[in-house]
Amino acid sequence: MVAQQIDLRAQQRTLARVAGAGGAVTLVVVLGSSLANGFQDAPFTSNAEQAVAFFRSVDDAFGWASSYLTIVGLIAMLWFMLGLALLLRRYERGVPWRSAFLAGAGVVSVVSGQIASWDAAVYRSEDIDPQVARYAFDLGNLSFANGWVATGAAAICAGTIFLRSARLPNWLGWWAIIAGVGQVLARAVWTTDLAFVPFTAFWLWAAVVSVMLLSGRLAVADPD
């Protein structure tokens, strides 16, 4: 029995490190690639000609490397979300529905990120029709904004688990819930700069959680 408990704790520590590494890779690769790729130079309100110009501006070796890394990063994000859900499941009393919804929302957020890809438009940027370019641009942006609702839901589910357990930091729970609710509401004003405030709050929370998972300071203790 003692040997089984030791083995289980070792597995939990390994899972925590995997989930933490997934979160760290997501932050560095996905967010870093988006900013380095000049995302800020193409506002949500871009017209057809601006969309074409943007797609052509990222149709180079650096742009394609960034796109590849982003896809890899989205898989890392899946590891982070599912790993966190599995770790937090132990802290739920009764039916673990919050961690189940956390995992589901995490999957939806990754799918939204895949849909938000502009790869096809960039690949055909030399002869793409301006209206088609505008449609592809808007589809990517809207899918990106829709992903806020999914990551917001995941944060809310995680936050409620944090608050209900004496073994988990309450401050991380409140942070997650505020950032999660903010992201859901931000979808209603997705074209404004204000919408990125809860987005930033969520990823700062994810960064802190990832570091704590990697260091073995989170979600590896016995439940209440």
mmCIF file of C-alpha atoms in Angstrom:
data_model
loop_
_atom_site.group_PDB
_atom_site.id
_atom_site.type_symbol
_atom_site.label_atom_id
_atom_site.label_comp_id
_atom_site.label_asym_id
_atom_site.label_seq_id
_atom_site.Cartn_x
_atom_site.Cartn_y
_atom_site.Cartn_z
ATOM 1 C CA MET A 1 0.000 0.000 0.000
ATOM 2 C CA VAL A 2 2.799 2.420 0.929
ATOM 3 C CA ALA A 3 4.656 1.588 -2.278
ATOM 4 C CA GLN A 4 1.498 2.271 -4.307
ATOM 5 C CA GLN A 5 1.039 5.663 -2.609
ATOM 6 C CA ILE A 6 4.654 6.600 -3.321
ATOM 7 C CA ASP A 7 4.258 5.551 -6.965
ATOM 8 C CA LEU A 8 1.043 7.566 -7.278
ATOM 9 C CA ARG A 9 2.702 10.683 -5.881
ATOM 10 C CA ALA A 10 5.612 10.229 -8.282
ATOM 11 C CA GLN A 11 3.150 10.042 -11.166
ATOM 12 C CA GLN A 12 1.391 13.161 -9.931
ATOM 13 C CA ARG A 13 4.680 15.049 -9.790
ATOM 14 C CA THR A 14 5.513 13.886 -13.312
ATOM 15 C CA LEU A 15 2.099 14.979 -14.579
ATOM 16 C CA ALA A 16 2.528 18.353 -12.872
ATOM 17 C CA ARG A 17 5.859 18.858 -14.627
ATOM 18 C CA VAL A 18 4.392 17.846 -17.983
ATOM 19 C CA ALA A 19 1.435 20.213 -17.553
ATOM 20 C CA GLY A 20 3.719 23.026 -16.395
ATOM 21 C CA ALA A 21 6.051 22.506 -19.332
ATOM 22 C CA GLY A 22 3.053 22.550 -21.663
ATOM 23 C CA GLY A 23 1.932 25.888 -20.259
ATOM 24 C CA ALA A 24 5.427 27.361 -20.516
ATOM 25 C CA VAL A 25 5.849 26.216 -24.113
ATOM 26 C CA THR A 26 2.444 27.652 -24.992
ATOM 27 C CA LEU A 27 3.365 31.039 -23.562
ATOM 28 C CA VAL A 28 6.734 31.200 -25.294
ATOM 29 C CA VAL A 29 5.745 29.711 -28.649
ATOM 30 C CA VAL A 30 2.121 30.687 -29.305
ATOM 31 C CA LEU A 31 2.051 34.175 -27.793
ATOM 32 C CA GLY A 32 5.636 34.921 -28.754
ATOM 33 C CA SER A 33 5.123 33.843 -32.364
ATOM 34 C CA SER A 34 1.934 35.890 -32.692
ATOM 35 C CA LEU A 35 3.652 39.072 -31.521
ATOM 36 C CA ALA A 36 6.845 38.465 -33.473
ATOM 37 C CA ASN A 37 4.786 37.844 -36.603
ATOM 38 C CA GLY A 38 3.503 41.393 -36.549
ATOM 39 C CA PHE A 39 0.009 40.572 -35.301
ATOM 40 C CA GLN A 40 -0.282 44.033 -33.816
ATOM 41 C CA ASP A 41 0.226 45.588 -37.267
ATOM 42 C CA ALA A 42 -3.054 44.147 -38.569
ATOM 43 C CA PRO A 43 -6.000 45.580 -36.595
ATOM 44 C CA PHE A 44 -9.262 43.677 -36.397
ATOM 45 C CA THR A 45 -10.905 46.362 -38.550
ATOM 46 C CA SER A 46 -8.519 45.910 -41.515
ATOM 47 C CA ASN A 47 -10.118 46.240 -44.966
ATOM 48 C CA ALA A 48 -9.583 43.870 -47.885
ATOM 49 C CA GLU A 49 -6.435 45.562 -49.177
ATOM 50 C CA GLN A 50 -4.905 45.673 -45.708
ATOM 51 C CA ALA A 51 -5.670 41.983 -45.216
ATOM 52 C CA VAL A 52 -3.894 41.096 -48.470
ATOM 53 C CA ALA A 53 -0.910 43.230 -47.501
ATOM 54 C CA PHE A 54 -0.741 41.573 -44.092
ATOM 55 C CA PHE A 55 -0.829 38.037 -45.511
ATOM 56 C CA ARG A 56 1.928 38.895 -47.978
ATOM 57 C CA SER A 57 4.028 40.445 -45.222
ATOM 58 C CA VAL A 58 4.155 37.158 -43.307
ATOM 59 C CA ASP A 59 4.668 34.934 -46.373
ATOM 60 C CA ASP A 60 8.347 34.348 -45.722
ATOM 61 C CA ALA A 61 10.586 31.840 -43.984
ATOM 62 C CA PHE A 62 10.172 33.499 -40.606
ATOM 63 C CA GLY A 63 6.394 33.629 -40.988
ATOM 64 C CA TRP A 64 6.146 29.948 -41.842
ATOM 65 C CA ALA A 65 8.479 28.967 -39.001
ATOM 66 C CA SER A 66 6.300 31.020 -36.663
ATOM 67 C CA SER A 67 3.175 29.308 -37.986
ATOM 68 C CA TYR A 68 4.710 25.864 -37.447
ATOM 69 C CA LEU A 69 5.742 26.724 -33.901
ATOM 70 C CA THR A 70 2.257 28.034 -33.169
ATOM 71 C CA ILE A 71 0.689 24.703 -34.130
ATOM 72 C CA VAL A 72 3.193 22.885 -31.918
ATOM 73 C CA GLY A 73 2.389 25.343 -29.150
ATOM 74 C CA LEU A 74 -1.324 24.633 -29.402
ATOM 75 C CA ILE A 75 -0.620 20.950 -28.718
ATOM 76 C CA ALA A 76 1.433 22.055 -25.703
ATOM 77 C CA MET A 77 -1.589 24.085 -24.602
ATOM 78 C CA LEU A 78 -3.665 20.897 -24.773
ATOM 79 C CA TRP A 79 -1.162 19.185 -22.476
ATOM 80 C CA PHE A 80 -1.411 22.082 -20.044
ATOM 81 C CA MET A 81 -5.214 22.137 -19.973
ATOM 82 C CA LEU A 82 -5.731 18.373 -19.747
ATOM 83 C CA GLY A 83 -2.870 17.905 -17.293
ATOM 84 C CA LEU A 84 -4.249 20.614 -15.023
ATOM 85 C CA ALA A 85 -7.733 19.082 -15.224
ATOM 86 C CA LEU A 86 -6.395 15.659 -14.209
ATOM 87 C CA LEU A 87 -4.417 17.121 -11.312
ATOM 88 C CA LEU A 88 -7.337 19.182 -10.004
ATOM 89 C CA ARG A 89 -9.805 16.306 -10.295
ATOM 90 C CA ARG A 90 -8.427 14.852 -7.056
ATOM 91 C CA TYR A 91 -9.523 17.953 -5.155
ATOM 92 C CA GLU A 92 -13.199 17.746 -6.091
ATOM 93 C CA ARG A 93 -15.740 16.220 -3.792
ATOM 94 C CA GLY A 94 -18.351 13.977 -5.383
ATOM 95 C CA VAL A 95 -18.762 14.012 -9.148
ATOM 96 C CA PRO A 96 -15.702 15.770 -10.682
ATOM 97 C CA TRP A 97 -17.732 17.850 -13.115
ATOM 98 C CA ARG A 98 -15.649 21.021 -12.818
ATOM 99 C CA SER A 99 -12.440 19.315 -13.892
ATOM 100 C CA ALA A 100 -14.342 17.562 -16.697
ATOM 101 C CA PHE A 101 -15.650 20.899 -17.984
ATOM 102 C CA LEU A 102 -12.136 22.340 -17.612
ATOM 103 C CA ALA A 103 -10.773 19.612 -19.873
ATOM 104 C CA GLY A 104 -13.570 20.092 -22.403
ATOM 105 C CA ALA A 105 -13.107 23.863 -22.503
ATOM 106 C CA GLY A 106 -9.390 23.339 -22.962
ATOM 107 C CA VAL A 107 -10.003 21.160 -26.020
ATOM 108 C CA VAL A 108 -12.393 23.773 -27.484
ATOM 109 C CA SER A 109 -9.820 26.528 -26.936
ATOM 110 C CA VAL A 110 -7.205 24.551 -28.873
ATOM 111 C CA VAL A 111 -9.664 23.858 -31.698
ATOM 112 C CA SER A 112 -10.465 27.583 -31.857
ATOM 113 C CA GLY A 113 -6.764 28.264 -32.143
ATOM 114 C CA GLN A 114 -6.487 25.821 -35.038
ATOM 115 C CA ILE A 115 -9.401 27.473 -36.862
ATOM 116 C CA ALA A 116 -7.842 30.897 -36.259
ATOM 117 C CA SER A 117 -4.851 29.895 -38.406
ATOM 118 C CA TRP A 118 -4.275 32.018 -41.522
ATOM 119 C CA ASP A 119 -1.961 29.483 -43.190
ATOM 120 C CA ALA A 120 -4.096 28.885 -46.288
ATOM 121 C CA ALA A 121 -4.472 32.607 -46.992
ATOM 122 C CA VAL A 122 -0.742 33.212 -46.478
ATOM 123 C CA TYR A 123 0.098 30.283 -48.757
ATOM 124 C CA ARG A 124 -1.981 31.842 -51.570
ATOM 125 C CA SER A 125 -1.188 35.458 -50.722
ATOM 126 C CA GLU A 126 0.419 36.288 -54.085
ATOM 127 C CA ASP A 127 -2.813 35.864 -56.042
ATOM 128 C CA ILE A 128 -5.540 35.787 -53.379
ATOM 129 C CA ASP A 129 -8.719 37.719 -54.087
ATOM 130 C CA PRO A 130 -8.996 40.717 -51.719
ATOM 131 C CA GLN A 131 -12.497 39.759 -50.561
ATOM 132 C CA VAL A 132 -11.404 36.186 -49.915
ATOM 133 C CA ALA A 133 -8.448 37.563 -47.977
ATOM 134 C CA ARG A 134 -10.759 39.720 -45.910
ATOM 135 C CA TYR A 135 -13.014 36.737 -45.162
ATOM 136 C CA ALA A 136 -10.020 34.605 -44.119
ATOM 137 C CA PHE A 137 -8.706 37.457 -41.983
ATOM 138 C CA ASP A 138 -12.049 37.976 -40.224
ATOM 139 C CA LEU A 139 -12.567 34.224 -39.740
ATOM 140 C CA GLY A 140 -9.193 33.927 -38.053
ATOM 141 C CA ASN A 141 -9.805 36.910 -35.794
ATOM 142 C CA LEU A 142 -13.306 35.822 -34.819
ATOM 143 C CA SER A 143 -12.104 32.294 -34.061
ATOM 144 C CA PHE A 144 -9.352 33.811 -31.935
ATOM 145 C CA ALA A 145 -11.913 35.904 -30.042
ATOM 146 C CA ASN A 146 -14.254 32.927 -29.669
ATOM 147 C CA GLY A 147 -11.366 31.098 -28.044
ATOM 148 C CA TRP A 148 -11.495 33.640 -25.218
ATOM 149 C CA VAL A 149 -14.843 32.222 -24.139
ATOM 150 C CA ALA A 150 -13.364 28.715 -24.016
ATOM 151 C CA THR A 151 -10.262 29.712 -22.050
ATOM 152 C CA GLY A 152 -12.481 31.864 -19.837
ATOM 153 C CA ALA A 153 -14.680 28.867 -19.065
ATOM 154 C CA ALA A 154 -11.599 26.766 -18.311
ATOM 155 C CA ALA A 155 -10.309 29.437 -15.936
ATOM 156 C CA ILE A 156 -13.660 29.679 -14.141
ATOM 157 C CA CYS A 157 -13.786 25.896 -13.654
ATOM 158 C CA ALA A 158 -10.210 25.823 -12.364
ATOM 159 C CA GLY A 159 -10.852 28.792 -10.104
ATOM 160 C CA THR A 160 -13.857 27.212 -8.413
ATOM 161 C CA ILE A 161 -11.802 24.098 -7.646
ATOM 162 C CA PHE A 162 -9.032 26.241 -6.145
ATOM 163 C CA LEU A 163 -11.530 28.042 -3.926
ATOM 164 C CA ARG A 164 -13.190 24.857 -2.688
ATOM 165 C CA SER A 165 -9.976 23.200 -1.525
ATOM 166 C CA ALA A 166 -7.918 24.169 1.511
ATOM 167 C CA ARG A 167 -4.878 22.569 -0.152
ATOM 168 C CA LEU A 168 -4.879 24.977 -3.105
ATOM 169 C CA PRO A 169 -4.092 28.738 -3.073
ATOM 170 C CA ASN A 170 -7.296 30.762 -2.882
ATOM 171 C CA TRP A 171 -5.639 33.760 -4.519
ATOM 172 C CA LEU A 172 -5.036 31.704 -7.657
ATOM 173 C CA GLY A 173 -8.703 30.761 -7.594
ATOM 174 C CA TRP A 174 -9.941 34.346 -7.442
ATOM 175 C CA TRP A 175 -7.441 35.386 -10.108
ATOM 176 C CA ALA A 176 -8.676 32.617 -12.414
ATOM 177 C CA ILE A 177 -12.345 33.455 -11.924
ATOM 178 C CA ILE A 178 -11.850 37.198 -12.495
ATOM 179 C CA ALA A 179 -9.759 36.568 -15.611
ATOM 180 C CA GLY A 180 -12.210 33.919 -16.830
ATOM 181 C CA VAL A 181 -15.319 36.053 -16.428
ATOM 182 C CA GLY A 182 -13.443 38.947 -18.006
ATOM 183 C CA GLN A 183 -12.592 36.873 -21.070
ATOM 184 C CA VAL A 184 -16.183 35.770 -21.542
ATOM 185 C CA LEU A 185 -17.338 39.392 -21.354
ATOM 186 C CA ALA A 186 -14.469 40.567 -23.581
ATOM 187 C CA ARG A 187 -15.933 38.609 -26.490
ATOM 188 C CA ALA A 188 -18.736 41.197 -26.623
ATOM 189 C CA VAL A 189 -16.200 43.996 -27.233
ATOM 190 C CA TRP A 190 -13.602 41.951 -29.085
ATOM 191 C CA THR A 191 -12.516 44.720 -31.484
ATOM 192 C CA THR A 192 -11.433 47.082 -28.687
ATOM 193 C CA ASP A 193 -8.103 47.247 -26.858
ATOM 194 C CA LEU A 194 -9.989 46.758 -23.588
ATOM 195 C CA ALA A 195 -10.711 43.162 -24.600
ATOM 196 C CA PHE A 196 -7.038 42.271 -24.183
ATOM 197 C CA VAL A 197 -6.977 43.150 -20.473
ATOM 198 C CA PRO A 198 -8.620 39.882 -19.276
ATOM 199 C CA PHE A 199 -6.753 38.017 -22.036
ATOM 200 C CA THR A 200 -3.476 39.224 -20.539
ATOM 201 C CA ALA A 201 -4.686 38.465 -17.002
ATOM 202 C CA PHE A 202 -5.466 34.877 -17.973
ATOM 203 C CA TRP A 203 -2.079 34.211 -19.531
ATOM 204 C CA LEU A 204 -0.265 35.766 -16.593
ATOM 205 C CA TRP A 205 -2.251 33.382 -14.380
ATOM 206 C CA ALA A 206 -1.293 30.490 -16.673
ATOM 207 C CA ALA A 207 2.364 31.524 -16.412
ATOM 208 C CA VAL A 208 2.244 31.515 -12.603
ATOM 209 C CA VAL A 209 0.444 28.152 -12.545
ATOM 210 C CA SER A 210 2.974 26.671 -14.988
ATOM 211 C CA VAL A 211 5.923 27.766 -12.839
ATOM 212 C CA MET A 212 4.286 26.361 -9.713
ATOM 213 C CA LEU A 213 3.572 23.062 -11.462
ATOM 214 C CA LEU A 214 7.143 22.788 -12.724
ATOM 215 C CA SER A 215 8.510 23.506 -9.253
ATOM 216 C CA GLY A 216 6.214 20.929 -7.605
ATOM 217 C CA ARG A 217 4.415 23.556 -5.502
ATOM 218 C CA LEU A 218 0.930 23.037 -6.899
ATOM 219 C CA ALA A 219 -1.619 20.212 -7.105
ATOM 220 C CA VAL A 220 0.663 17.453 -5.837
ATOM 221 C CA ALA A 221 -0.446 17.405 -2.166
ATOM 222 C CA ASP A 222 -3.097 15.050 -0.847
ATOM 223 C CA PRO A 223 -6.671 16.348 -1.202
ATOM 224 C CA ASP A 224 -8.629 17.652 1.792
#
